[in-house]
Every structure is written in C-alpha cells, then in structure tokens.
Amino acid sequence: MFLGGMLVLFIYVASLASNEQFSIDLTFFLISLSIISFIFLMLLMLDPVILSNKMTMLYSSLMNEYKFSSNSLFNSPIYNTPSAFFTFFIISYLLLALLVVVKIMNSSSSPLRLMTYENTSA
C-alpha cells in the first residue's frame, strides 16, 4: 500500500515538472542539514538509552510487562522509549519536508501546472 502511494506521488510530480531542471540553494541546503543534525543530536542527548543496546532490551522487556491504560494518549506504544526516537524522527522529517515545499513554492506565481480552459460560450 505504501509503495503504491509512493508510485502515485512519483507519477504526479513527474507529470507536473516533466523536463525542468531545478537548482538547490546551497545555503538553504546547509541550514536544513544543520537543523536535521541538531534535532538528531538533541534526541540522542535527551535519550541516552538509544546508545545502549542492553538498556534498550531492558526497557523493551519492562514495557512488554507493563499494562497500559487504553484511555490515555501518552500511554500509546508509539510514544514509548523504543519507538519514540523513530516517531520524533518522522515528525522532524515531515516538518523539514513541509519547509522545503514552502521554500520551493512561490506564492506570487501561478499554480504548479497551468490550466488552460477553452472558451465554450457561443
């Protein structure tokens, strides 16, 4: 299902800009790369368990034994220690993708693909 969605998105983007070359601003790329690395380092500093395999296995076994209440959002396994790093990484990636799309788009210009309408009035 994910692969099918990616194929549809690829075909859509390929049809929007068929043979156009784009240039990447070096300063924007370096700023984006530094933001990603800063977020990654902050996650490592906030959660030193990621660096230790023994601690990760210990936390995983403890969390499997613990019974979570179903009415609390923060007791969801997606926000717990083993998967929290990946969740925050995906959130950071999506935020960066949003910023890149906003940077690429020029709000004063027309839409990505021009629509041509025929005059149908007689």
GROMACS .gro file of C-alpha atoms in nm:
model
  122
    1MET     CA    1   0.000   0.000   0.000
    2PHE     CA    2   0.283   0.240   0.088
    3LEU     CA    3   0.468   0.153  -0.232
    4GLY     CA    4   0.157   0.215  -0.440
    5GLY     CA    5   0.111   0.555  -0.280
    6MET     CA    6   0.474   0.642  -0.347
    7LEU     CA    7   0.434   0.541  -0.711
    8VAL     CA    8   0.125   0.760  -0.749
    9LEU     CA    9   0.309   1.055  -0.592
   10PHE     CA   10   0.610   0.999  -0.817
   11ILE     CA   11   0.393   0.993  -1.130
   12TYR     CA   12   0.209   1.307  -1.015
   13VAL     CA   13   0.531   1.500  -0.952
   14ALA     CA   14   0.684   1.373  -1.277
   15SER     CA   15   0.382   1.499  -1.470
   16LEU     CA   16   0.399   1.841  -1.304
   17ALA     CA   17   0.761   1.911  -1.391
   18SER     CA   18   0.840   1.682  -1.680
   19ASN     CA   19   1.179   1.802  -1.803
   20GLU     CA   20   1.252   2.104  -1.590
   21GLN     CA   21   1.580   2.126  -1.405
   22PHE     CA   22   1.587   2.282  -1.063
   23SER     CA   23   1.871   2.431  -0.868
   24ILE     CA   24   1.925   2.383  -0.498
   25ASP     CA   25   2.029   2.684  -0.295
   26LEU     CA   26   2.344   2.581  -0.109
   27THR     CA   27   2.275   2.795   0.198
   28PHE     CA   28   1.922   2.656   0.234
   29PHE     CA   29   2.057   2.302   0.198
   30LEU     CA   30   2.323   2.362   0.463
   31ILE     CA   31   2.072   2.519   0.701
   32SER     CA   32   1.835   2.224   0.653
   33LEU     CA   33   2.116   1.976   0.708
   34SER     CA   34   2.227   2.154   1.023
   35ILE     CA   35   1.870   2.159   1.158
   36ILE     CA   36   1.833   1.785   1.097
   37SER     CA   37   2.166   1.708   1.262
   38PHE     CA   38   2.079   1.935   1.557
   39ILE     CA   39   1.747   1.757   1.608
   40PHE     CA   40   1.918   1.419   1.582
   41LEU     CA   41   2.183   1.518   1.838
   42MET     CA   42   1.921   1.660   2.073
   43LEU     CA   43   1.729   1.334   2.057
   44LEU     CA   44   2.046   1.143   2.136
   45MET     CA   45   2.125   1.372   2.427
   46LEU     CA   46   1.774   1.356   2.568
   47ASP     CA   47   1.753   0.979   2.544
   48PRO     CA   48   2.087   0.810   2.617
   49VAL     CA   49   1.910   0.473   2.613
   50ILE     CA   50   1.935   0.481   2.233
   51LEU     CA   51   2.312   0.443   2.256
   52SER     CA   52   2.295   0.137   2.481
   53ASN     CA   53   2.162  -0.192   2.341
   54LYS     CA   54   2.134  -0.354   2.684
   55MET     CA   55   1.923  -0.069   2.814
   56THR     CA   56   1.703  -0.080   2.506
   57MET     CA   57   1.639  -0.451   2.555
   58LEU     CA   58   1.572  -0.394   2.926
   59TYR     CA   59   1.324  -0.116   2.855
   60SER     CA   60   1.155  -0.327   2.587
   61SER     CA   61   1.108  -0.618   2.825
   62LEU     CA   62   0.981  -0.390   3.101
   63MET     CA   63   0.734  -0.223   2.868
   64ASN     CA   64   0.602  -0.557   2.748
   65GLU     CA   65   0.519  -0.647   3.108
   66TYR     CA   66   0.356  -0.315   3.187
   67LYS     CA   67  -0.017  -0.290   3.118
   68PHE     CA   68  -0.113   0.039   2.957
   69SER     CA   69  -0.444   0.207   3.014
   70SER     CA   70  -0.639   0.247   2.691
   71ASN     CA   71  -0.781   0.593   2.763
   72SER     CA   72  -0.453   0.785   2.775
   73LEU     CA   73  -0.285   0.910   2.458
   74PHE     CA   74   0.065   0.918   2.605
   75ASN     CA   75   0.045   0.555   2.709
   76SER     CA   76   0.030   0.459   2.345
   77PRO     CA   77   0.325   0.240   2.238
   78ILE     CA   78   0.412   0.486   1.962
   79TYR     CA   79   0.539   0.735   2.223
   80ASN     CA   80   0.729   0.489   2.440
   81THR     CA   81   1.106   0.450   2.457
   82PRO     CA   82   1.185   0.205   2.175
   83SER     CA   83   0.971   0.374   1.911
   84ALA     CA   84   0.978   0.732   2.039
   85PHE     CA   85   1.304   0.806   1.857
   86PHE     CA   86   1.159   0.697   1.525
   87THR     CA   87   0.837   0.887   1.590
   88PHE     CA   88   1.025   1.209   1.661
   89PHE     CA   89   1.249   1.149   1.361
   90ILE     CA   90   0.947   1.110   1.134
   91ILE     CA   91   0.791   1.424   1.281
   92SER     CA   92   1.115   1.615   1.218
   93TYR     CA   93   1.138   1.479   0.864
   94LEU     CA   94   0.781   1.580   0.783
   95LEU     CA   95   0.841   1.928   0.925
   96LEU     CA   96   1.152   1.964   0.710
   97ALA     CA   97   0.962   1.839   0.403
   98LEU     CA   98   0.693   2.098   0.471
   99LEU     CA   99   0.957   2.373   0.492
  100VAL     CA  100   1.118   2.257   0.167
  101VAL     CA  101   0.784   2.259  -0.016
  102VAL     CA  102   0.706   2.607   0.116
  103LYS     CA  103   1.051   2.726   0.005
  104ILE     CA  104   1.008   2.576  -0.343
  105MET     CA  105   0.663   2.726  -0.391
  106ASN     CA  106   0.646   3.091  -0.485
  107SER     CA  107   0.323   3.236  -0.352
  108SER     CA  108   0.317   3.522  -0.601
  109SER     CA  109   0.336   3.294  -0.902
  110SER     CA  110   0.071   3.077  -1.061
  111PRO     CA  111  -0.010   2.716  -0.960
  112LEU     CA  112   0.236   2.437  -1.031
  113ARG     CA  113   0.065   2.341  -1.354
  114LEU     CA  114  -0.114   2.596  -1.569
  115MET     CA  115  -0.473   2.515  -1.654
  116THR     CA  116  -0.593   2.613  -1.999
  117TYR     CA  117  -0.967   2.647  -2.043
  118GLU     CA  118  -1.136   2.669  -2.378
  119ASN     CA  119  -1.393   2.936  -2.433
  120THR     CA  120  -1.716   2.736  -2.459
  121SER     CA  121  -1.955   3.030  -2.481
  122ALA     CA  122  -2.125   3.060  -2.819
   0.00000   0.00000   0.00000
